[in-house]
Short mmCIF file of C-alpha atoms in Angstrom, two decimals:
data_model
loop_
_atom_site.label_atom_id
_atom_site.label_comp_id
_atom_site.label_asym_id
_atom_site.label_seq_id
_atom_site.Cartn_x
_atom_site.Cartn_y
_atom_site.Cartn_z
CA GLY A 1 14.38 8.74 -1.42
CA GLU A 2 12.54 6.82 1.55
CA ASN A 3 13.63 3.58 2.31
CA VAL A 4 11.54 2.09 4.95
CA GLU A 5 12.63 -1.31 6.59
CA GLN A 6 10.19 -4.00 8.15
CA HIS A 7 10.74 -6.44 10.28
CA PRO A 8 10.30 -9.70 10.90
CA SER A 9 8.94 -11.20 7.47
CA THR A 10 6.62 -13.81 9.46
CA LEU A 11 5.29 -13.72 12.87
CA SER A 12 3.32 -16.97 14.42
CA VAL A 13 2.01 -16.22 17.71
CA GLN A 14 -0.84 -17.61 20.33
CA GLU A 15 -3.82 -16.43 20.35
CA GLY A 16 -3.73 -13.99 23.46
CA ASP A 17 -0.33 -13.62 23.49
CA SER A 18 1.38 -10.36 21.92
CA ALA A 19 2.62 -9.21 18.25
CA VAL A 20 4.71 -6.63 17.61
CA ILE A 21 6.10 -5.72 14.19
CA LYS A 22 8.95 -3.07 14.07
CA CYS A 23 10.01 -0.62 10.94
CA THR A 24 12.64 2.29 10.59
CA TYR A 25 13.17 4.82 7.54
CA SER A 26 15.63 6.48 6.46
CA ASP A 27 14.52 10.25 5.36
CA SER A 28 14.00 12.37 8.65
CA ALA A 29 12.13 14.89 6.93
CA SER A 30 9.37 11.88 6.98
CA ASN A 31 6.51 12.87 8.85
CA TYR A 32 3.41 10.64 8.52
CA PHE A 33 3.69 6.77 9.48
CA PRO A 34 0.06 4.58 8.63
CA TRP A 35 -0.32 1.03 9.09
CA TYR A 36 -2.23 -1.00 6.74
CA LYS A 37 -3.89 -4.62 7.20
CA GLN A 38 -4.30 -6.75 3.80
CA GLU A 39 -6.39 -10.11 4.63
CA LEU A 40 -5.66 -12.78 2.31
CA GLY A 41 -7.50 -11.77 -1.37
CA LYS A 42 -8.14 -8.67 -0.19
CA ARG A 43 -7.03 -5.11 -0.40
CA PRO A 44 -4.55 -3.23 2.26
CA GLN A 45 -6.67 -0.86 4.93
CA LEU A 46 -5.17 1.47 7.14
CA ILE A 47 -5.42 0.17 10.68
CA ILE A 48 -3.79 2.67 12.63
CA ASP A 49 -1.39 6.04 12.01
CA ILE A 50 0.63 8.41 14.10
CA ARG A 51 2.51 11.58 12.78
CA SER A 52 5.71 12.38 14.05
CA ASN A 53 4.98 15.18 16.56
CA VAL A 54 3.03 11.76 18.74
CA GLY A 55 5.16 9.37 20.38
CA GLU A 56 2.04 7.00 20.36
CA LYS A 57 -1.33 6.41 19.41
CA LYS A 58 -3.61 3.80 20.73
CA ASP A 59 -6.59 2.26 19.04
CA GLN A 60 -7.82 -0.48 21.70
CA ARG A 61 -6.03 -3.91 21.00
CA ILE A 62 -3.49 -1.83 18.41
CA ALA A 63 -0.72 0.49 19.41
CA VAL A 64 1.97 2.18 17.59
CA THR A 65 4.92 4.11 19.09
CA LEU A 66 7.47 6.39 17.13
CA ASN A 67 10.69 7.11 17.65
CA LYS A 68 12.12 10.23 15.63
CA THR A 69 15.63 10.56 16.88
CA ALA A 70 16.33 6.56 15.76
CA LYS A 71 13.77 6.44 13.12
CA HIS A 72 11.66 3.85 13.88
CA PHE A 73 7.84 3.00 14.71
CA SER A 74 6.54 0.04 15.58
CA LEU A 75 2.83 -1.53 15.88
CA HIS A 76 1.94 -3.96 19.07
CA ILE A 77 -1.32 -6.21 19.43
CA THR A 78 -2.23 -7.02 22.11
CA GLU A 79 -4.63 -10.50 23.20
CA THR A 80 -4.19 -11.48 19.75
CA GLN A 81 -7.09 -13.41 17.75
CA PRO A 82 -7.38 -15.50 14.93
CA GLU A 83 -8.90 -12.74 12.50
CA ASP A 84 -5.71 -10.70 12.96
CA SER A 85 -3.94 -13.16 10.73
CA ALA A 86 -2.97 -11.03 7.81
CA VAL A 87 -0.10 -8.91 6.05
CA TYR A 88 0.52 -5.92 7.55
CA PHE A 89 2.98 -2.92 5.93
CA CYS A 90 4.15 -0.47 7.74
CA ALA A 91 4.76 3.44 5.14
CA ALA A 92 5.82 6.43 5.17
CA SER A 93 5.73 10.00 3.84
CA LYS A 94 5.87 13.31 4.09
CA GLY A 95 4.29 16.55 3.80
CA GLY A 96 4.68 18.14 0.34
CA SER A 97 6.10 14.72 -1.48
CA GLU A 98 2.81 12.49 -0.70
CA LYS A 99 4.46 9.37 -1.95
CA LEU A 100 4.08 6.70 0.51
CA VAL A 101 6.85 3.98 1.05
CA PHE A 102 6.04 0.72 2.22
CA GLY A 103 8.11 -1.72 3.88
CA LYS A 104 8.13 -5.21 2.81
CA GLY A 105 5.36 -6.43 4.70
CA THR A 106 5.05 -8.93 7.89
CA LYS A 107 2.78 -12.08 7.38
CA LEU A 108 1.37 -12.49 10.98
CA THR A 109 -0.68 -15.80 11.53
CA VAL A 110 -2.62 -16.38 14.92
CA ASN A 111 -2.93 -19.57 16.12
CA PRO A 112 -6.02 -20.55 17.64
CA GLU B 1 -20.80 5.34 -2.85
CA ALA B 2 -17.44 6.97 -2.89
CA ASP B 3 -14.64 4.19 -3.44
CA ILE B 4 -12.39 3.74 -5.85
CA TYR B 5 -13.19 1.03 -8.69
CA GLN B 6 -10.21 -1.03 -10.78
CA THR B 7 -11.45 -3.14 -14.05
CA PRO B 8 -10.97 -5.90 -14.62
CA ARG B 9 -10.25 -7.68 -11.39
CA TYR B 10 -8.82 -10.82 -13.23
CA LEU B 11 -7.22 -10.54 -16.74
CA VAL B 12 -5.42 -13.68 -18.88
CA ILE B 13 -3.53 -11.98 -21.78
CA GLY B 14 -1.36 -13.48 -24.25
CA THR B 15 2.51 -11.90 -25.28
CA GLY B 16 3.10 -9.09 -27.01
CA LYS B 17 -0.78 -7.83 -26.77
CA LYS B 18 -1.39 -4.33 -25.41
CA ILE B 19 -3.47 -3.85 -22.53
CA THR B 20 -4.75 -0.99 -20.12
CA LEU B 21 -5.61 -1.34 -16.89
CA GLU B 22 -8.69 1.01 -15.62
CA CYS B 23 -8.93 2.71 -12.06
CA SER B 24 -10.97 5.63 -11.03
CA GLN B 25 -12.35 7.10 -7.81
CA THR B 26 -15.30 8.61 -6.95
CA MET B 27 -13.73 10.15 -3.21
CA GLY B 28 -12.17 13.51 -5.19
CA HIS B 29 -8.93 12.77 -4.51
CA ASP B 30 -6.33 14.35 -6.11
CA LYS B 31 -3.45 11.88 -5.35
CA MET B 32 -3.17 8.26 -6.98
CA TYR B 33 -1.05 5.85 -7.05
CA TRP B 34 -0.03 2.25 -8.68
CA TYR B 35 1.62 -0.67 -6.94
CA GLN B 36 2.55 -3.49 -8.00
CA GLN B 37 2.09 -6.48 -5.67
CA ASP B 38 4.27 -9.55 -5.67
CA PRO B 39 3.15 -13.36 -5.06
CA GLY B 40 5.42 -12.41 -2.00
CA MET B 41 3.70 -9.68 -0.68
CA GLU B 42 6.05 -6.36 -1.68
CA LEU B 43 4.26 -3.31 -2.23
CA HIS B 44 5.72 -1.57 -5.29
CA LEU B 45 5.55 1.65 -6.09
CA ILE B 46 5.35 2.02 -9.89
CA HIS B 47 3.51 5.35 -10.38
CA TYR B 48 2.04 7.98 -8.97
CA SER B 49 -0.08 11.48 -9.58
CA TYR B 50 -0.82 14.69 -7.85
CA GLY B 51 -3.31 15.68 -9.70
CA VAL B 52 -4.68 16.37 -13.68
CA ASN B 53 -1.64 15.95 -16.17
CA SER B 54 1.18 15.07 -13.34
CA THR B 55 2.41 11.83 -13.47
CA GLU B 56 5.75 10.30 -11.69
CA LYS B 57 7.71 7.18 -11.77
CA GLY B 58 7.98 5.78 -8.44
CA ASP B 59 10.51 3.37 -7.07
CA LEU B 60 10.15 0.47 -9.21
CA SER B 61 11.13 0.54 -12.75
CA SER B 62 7.92 -0.38 -14.87
CA GLU B 63 7.52 -0.48 -18.48
CA SER B 64 4.38 0.74 -18.12
CA THR B 65 3.04 4.18 -18.75
CA VAL B 66 0.27 6.26 -16.96
CA SER B 67 -2.14 9.51 -17.94
CA ARG B 68 -4.32 11.45 -15.61
CA ILE B 69 -6.11 13.87 -17.87
CA ARG B 70 -9.19 13.60 -15.86
CA THR B 71 -8.75 13.93 -11.78
CA GLU B 72 -11.18 10.44 -10.84
CA HIS B 73 -9.20 8.50 -13.97
CA PHE B 74 -6.06 6.93 -13.92
CA PRO B 75 -5.42 4.41 -16.51
CA LEU B 76 -2.04 2.05 -16.53
CA THR B 77 -1.35 1.01 -19.90
CA LEU B 78 1.39 -1.90 -20.96
CA GLU B 79 2.07 -1.23 -24.95
CA SER B 80 3.72 -5.14 -25.47
CA ALA B 81 2.67 -7.74 -22.58
CA ARG B 82 5.66 -9.76 -21.31
CA PRO B 83 5.32 -13.13 -18.71
CA SER B 84 7.82 -10.73 -16.30
CA HIS B 85 4.32 -7.85 -16.06
CA THR B 86 2.50 -11.01 -14.43
CA SER B 87 1.69 -10.01 -10.82
CA GLN B 88 -1.14 -7.92 -9.02
CA TYR B 89 -1.42 -4.18 -9.17
CA LEU B 90 -3.65 -1.83 -7.27
CA CYS B 91 -4.30 1.35 -7.48
CA ALA B 92 -4.57 3.90 -4.59
CA SER B 93 -5.90 7.44 -3.56
CA LYS B 94 -5.11 10.03 -1.05
CA GLY B 95 -6.53 13.35 -0.71
CA GLN B 96 -6.09 16.26 1.85
CA GLY B 97 -5.94 13.80 4.69
CA THR B 98 -3.66 11.75 5.28
CA GLU B 99 -5.42 7.81 4.34
CA ALA B 100 -4.89 6.65 1.50
CA PHE B 101 -7.29 3.89 0.12
CA PHE B 102 -6.99 1.18 -2.03
CA GLY B 103 -8.88 -0.64 -5.13
CA GLN B 104 -9.66 -4.35 -5.53
CA GLY B 105 -6.45 -4.78 -7.36
CA THR B 106 -6.52 -6.42 -11.14
CA ARG B 107 -4.32 -9.83 -11.10
CA LEU B 108 -2.80 -9.93 -14.47
CA THR B 109 -1.46 -12.74 -16.26
CA VAL B 110 0.72 -12.84 -19.13
CA VAL B 111 1.15 -16.17 -21.17
#
């Protein structure tokens, strides 16, 4: 089955700096890669996603890149703000199975 | 309002008791999932369902069981709770689109 590795497990940055979180997946048939943000005490919520037919997607300060050959994808947050502090999860799934497998999560702390 | 609801939000129960965690969604989604979330963050898939009368075990072995008799309802049952079952349990649902929506979670403590 699919296995998703996520790094780093913790990340601390200064406000205004960029943050990058990386994930690798094992199943080359996976074609959908979402990123979820979970604030303390709250439920995970989708912030951005990418399909395998696209190499990069951007939404304001966040962007995701996908390298299908290497089977890895990354989340980039620019101009970080304290409200970006949360746990971020990457995930992978493939059409047909729809089983959503998550990475272990990255706790991002943005220091003011 | 279309959403996914979990009850109870918090539960403290004694060892050996039978419990059922409720999950209902009003979004008309066919796929539903149960995740167990460690205090250290990781989301472990323990059960999923593609539709009515469909249930599958996830990647993390769990002593819990699920049922899917109605599209909107996906309850999780522990026949005999143990302290090792103490965790947060998150229910999620997914329709024809790609986004999965999560419930608020049930924080279970077994004493």
